[in-house]
Amino acid sequence: MSARAASRAAVPPPEAKASRRQILDCAARLFREQGYAAVSLRDIAAASGMKAGSLYHHFVSKEEIVAEMLNIGVQTVFGEVRRAIEAAGDVPAAHLIETAVRAHLRSIFEFGDYTGASIRIFGHVPARVRDATIGERDAYERYWVALLARGARLGDLRGDIDLTLLRLFLFGAMNWALEWYKPGRLDLDGIARQLGEIILHGAAPVRAPPANRRVRRTGQTAKP
Amino acid sequence: MSARAASRAAVPPPEAKASRRQILDCAARLFREQGYAAVSLRDIAAASGMKAGSLYHHFVSKEEIVAEMLNIGVQTVFGEVRRAIEAAGDVPAAHLIETAVRAHLRSIFEFGDYTGASIRIFGHVPARVRDATIGERDAYERYWVALLARGARLGDLRGDIDLTLLRLFLFGAMNWALEWYKPGRLDLDGIARQLGEIILHGAAPVRAPPANRRVRRTGQTAKP
DNA sequence: GCTGATACCAAACAAACGTTAGGCCGGGCG
DNA sequence: CGCCCGGCCTAACGTTTGTTTGGTATCAGC
């Protein structure tokens, strides 16, 4: 009984069932391709080789399916980015950012459909599901904030850049790739390199030290 | 008679009906808030002060409603960006890009819901609707391509930057704001300025010519 | 005063939705 | 063996979907 009580205290089964995972796999693929509301439980069931009613032996509702899928997606990309950052060791923040960008992009496009689906449909999912999964997302976002803040502290990032905005711009540039990237057309490493290069050093030619024509920015006062 | 015949030769009514426009207004707001599939015709009708069946006196299907709304959205942002660019006159490409970014962001958040809805739901709409509206989108994207290409030709953009990627990154950073921006928290001009600054000059400190740290500005710089 | 067009409504349609109920089948365990 | 239970099925539930049909009120023009 103590063993039984202990096992009941943990997550329902000691190890997740295979069908359960396969349902989630199919759901992730369909959600990613077609969006949340466009995919019915019958679609998910058919893709999993089952009938709609049978899904309820593994999940209590469609919302539970999508919520679990969202969480797996975020945890996957989070884990990949953290792993890549820790493997990079003690390098300048500039290099870390490109490493994180590459890991994030790879997670989106090369690690199953969870991550891509998670990003694409998060904003289109019932509010209850969003609330249930926002904790995981926050954790991942805080990780990026910390990453950028470390870069700023070490002097690898400009002090006049709003780190929150920088992170949002980065996420936007990366996640928007879900709307246009088709595997095989461009390689992810090249995309990551270009994004890192643009974000860090800009698309404009390096500023000539004394040139006057470009110093004049709209709101930003000139230097002393 | 001749006038009537002439007016009948043009688009159905000489000037668009008010109800038709109001239906589109409501549809745009709902689509933007909730996504495409989550909004029913009954929702749109109720928001327009009508019943579902009455919508069919103005549109032949839900797809026609959403297609027309998508087109208006793209045309709106396109028009605003072009207007802003033409008003800017003959200035360096760096300034043009920030101008275009600001105009695009303002269109998304301050010109009704068409633009925001258009961007948010385009990827979640039936393929037939996407095909029917992709022409307008292509035209707008080509405009940006031309804008960036002009900057590259004039030497205002680095030659080793892929302009297609640059445009996609910019679109991503801007359009992703639909997922996080809430009016009133930050001002759009500030966001546009930061994005322009990062995209053009990078988030890393300027590569040290000789001096290393005095380049750093602190916050948003003191007022002049 | 009648005609026709316009703009809407009430009611219904078939289809699809998420979900539930009850039954069949097979393998592990007493 | 007999029993039971997980895993899936069929079939239906009530609701909601996009769409259609037929009718009504209003108003202009002959």
Coordinates of C-alpha atoms in Angstrom, one line a residue, chain B residues 2-126:
Chain B
S2 CA -27.2 56.4 -69.3
A3 CA -25.9 57.3 -65.8
R4 CA -27.6 54.3 -64.4
A5 CA -26.2 52.1 -67.0
A6 CA -22.8 53.5 -66.4
S7 CA -23.0 53.0 -62.7
R8 CA -24.1 49.4 -63.2
A9 CA -21.1 48.8 -65.4
A10 CA -18.8 49.5 -62.5
V11 CA -18.6 47.5 -59.3
P12 CA -22.1 46.5 -58.1
P13 CA -23.0 49.7 -56.3
P14 CA -21.5 53.0 -57.2
E15 CA -20.4 53.4 -53.6
A16 CA -20.0 50.5 -51.2
K17 CA -23.1 50.0 -49.0
A18 CA -22.8 51.0 -45.3
S19 CA -24.0 47.7 -44.0
R20 CA -21.5 45.9 -46.0
R21 CA -18.7 47.9 -44.6
Q22 CA -20.0 47.6 -41.1
I23 CA -20.2 43.8 -41.4
L24 CA -16.6 43.9 -42.5
D25 CA -15.6 46.1 -39.6
C26 CA -17.2 43.8 -37.1
A27 CA -15.7 40.7 -38.8
A28 CA -12.3 42.3 -38.7
R29 CA -12.5 43.1 -35.0
L30 CA -13.7 39.6 -34.1
F31 CA -11.2 37.8 -36.4
R32 CA -8.4 39.8 -34.9
E33 CA -9.5 39.1 -31.3
Q34 CA -10.4 35.4 -31.7
G35 CA -9.0 34.0 -34.9
Y36 CA -10.7 32.8 -38.1
A37 CA -12.3 29.5 -37.1
A38 CA -13.4 30.7 -33.7
V39 CA -15.7 33.4 -35.1
S40 CA -19.0 32.2 -36.5
L41 CA -21.3 34.0 -38.9
R42 CA -23.7 34.3 -36.1
D43 CA -21.1 36.2 -34.1
I44 CA -20.4 38.5 -37.0
A45 CA -24.1 39.1 -37.5
A46 CA -24.8 39.8 -33.9
A47 CA -22.0 42.3 -33.7
S48 CA -23.4 44.0 -36.8
G49 CA -26.9 44.0 -35.3
M50 CA -28.3 41.5 -37.7
K51 CA -29.1 37.8 -37.9
A52 CA -26.9 35.2 -39.6
G53 CA -29.0 34.7 -42.7
S54 CA -29.0 38.4 -43.5
L55 CA -25.3 38.4 -44.1
Y56 CA -26.0 36.5 -47.3
H57 CA -27.6 39.6 -48.8
H58 CA -24.2 41.2 -48.8
F59 CA -21.8 38.3 -49.2
V60 CA -22.1 34.9 -50.8
S61 CA -20.1 33.0 -48.1
K62 CA -18.0 33.3 -45.0
E63 CA -15.0 32.9 -47.2
E64 CA -15.9 36.0 -49.2
I65 CA -16.2 38.0 -46.1
V66 CA -12.8 37.0 -44.8
A67 CA -11.2 37.4 -48.2
E68 CA -12.4 40.9 -48.6
M69 CA -11.3 41.8 -45.1
L70 CA -7.9 40.4 -45.8
N71 CA -7.5 42.4 -48.9
I72 CA -8.6 45.6 -47.2
G73 CA -6.1 45.0 -44.4
V74 CA -3.1 44.6 -46.8
Q75 CA -4.2 47.5 -48.9
T76 CA -4.4 49.7 -45.8
V77 CA -1.0 48.9 -44.5
F78 CA 0.5 49.1 -48.0
G79 CA -1.1 52.5 -48.6
E80 CA 0.1 53.9 -45.3
V81 CA 3.6 52.7 -45.7
R82 CA 3.8 54.1 -49.3
R83 CA 2.3 57.4 -48.2
A84 CA 4.9 57.7 -45.4
I85 CA 7.8 56.8 -47.7
E86 CA 6.7 59.3 -50.3
A87 CA 6.2 62.0 -47.7
A88 CA 9.7 61.3 -46.4
G89 CA 11.3 62.5 -49.6
D90 CA 14.9 61.9 -50.5
V91 CA 16.6 60.8 -47.4
P92 CA 19.1 58.0 -46.6
A93 CA 17.7 54.5 -46.7
A94 CA 18.4 54.1 -43.0
H95 CA 15.8 56.7 -42.3
L96 CA 13.4 55.3 -44.9
I97 CA 13.5 51.9 -43.2
E98 CA 12.6 53.4 -39.8
T99 CA 9.9 55.4 -41.5
A100 CA 8.4 52.3 -43.1
V101 CA 8.6 50.4 -39.9
R102 CA 6.8 53.1 -38.0
A103 CA 4.1 53.3 -40.7
H104 CA 3.7 49.5 -40.7
L105 CA 3.4 49.4 -36.9
R106 CA 0.9 52.3 -36.8
S107 CA -1.2 50.6 -39.5
I108 CA -1.3 47.4 -37.4
F109 CA -2.3 49.1 -34.2
E110 CA -4.0 52.4 -35.0
F111 CA -5.9 51.9 -38.2
G112 CA -8.8 49.7 -37.3
D113 CA -8.7 46.0 -37.1
Y114 CA -8.3 45.1 -40.7
T115 CA -4.5 45.1 -40.8
G116 CA -4.1 43.3 -37.5
A117 CA -6.7 40.7 -38.3
S118 CA -5.2 40.2 -41.8
I119 CA -1.8 39.4 -40.5
R120 CA -2.9 37.3 -37.6
I121 CA -5.3 35.0 -39.4
F122 CA -3.8 34.8 -42.9
G123 CA -2.0 31.6 -42.0
H124 CA -5.1 30.0 -40.5
V125 CA -7.6 30.7 -43.3
P126 CA -8.7 28.1 -45.9

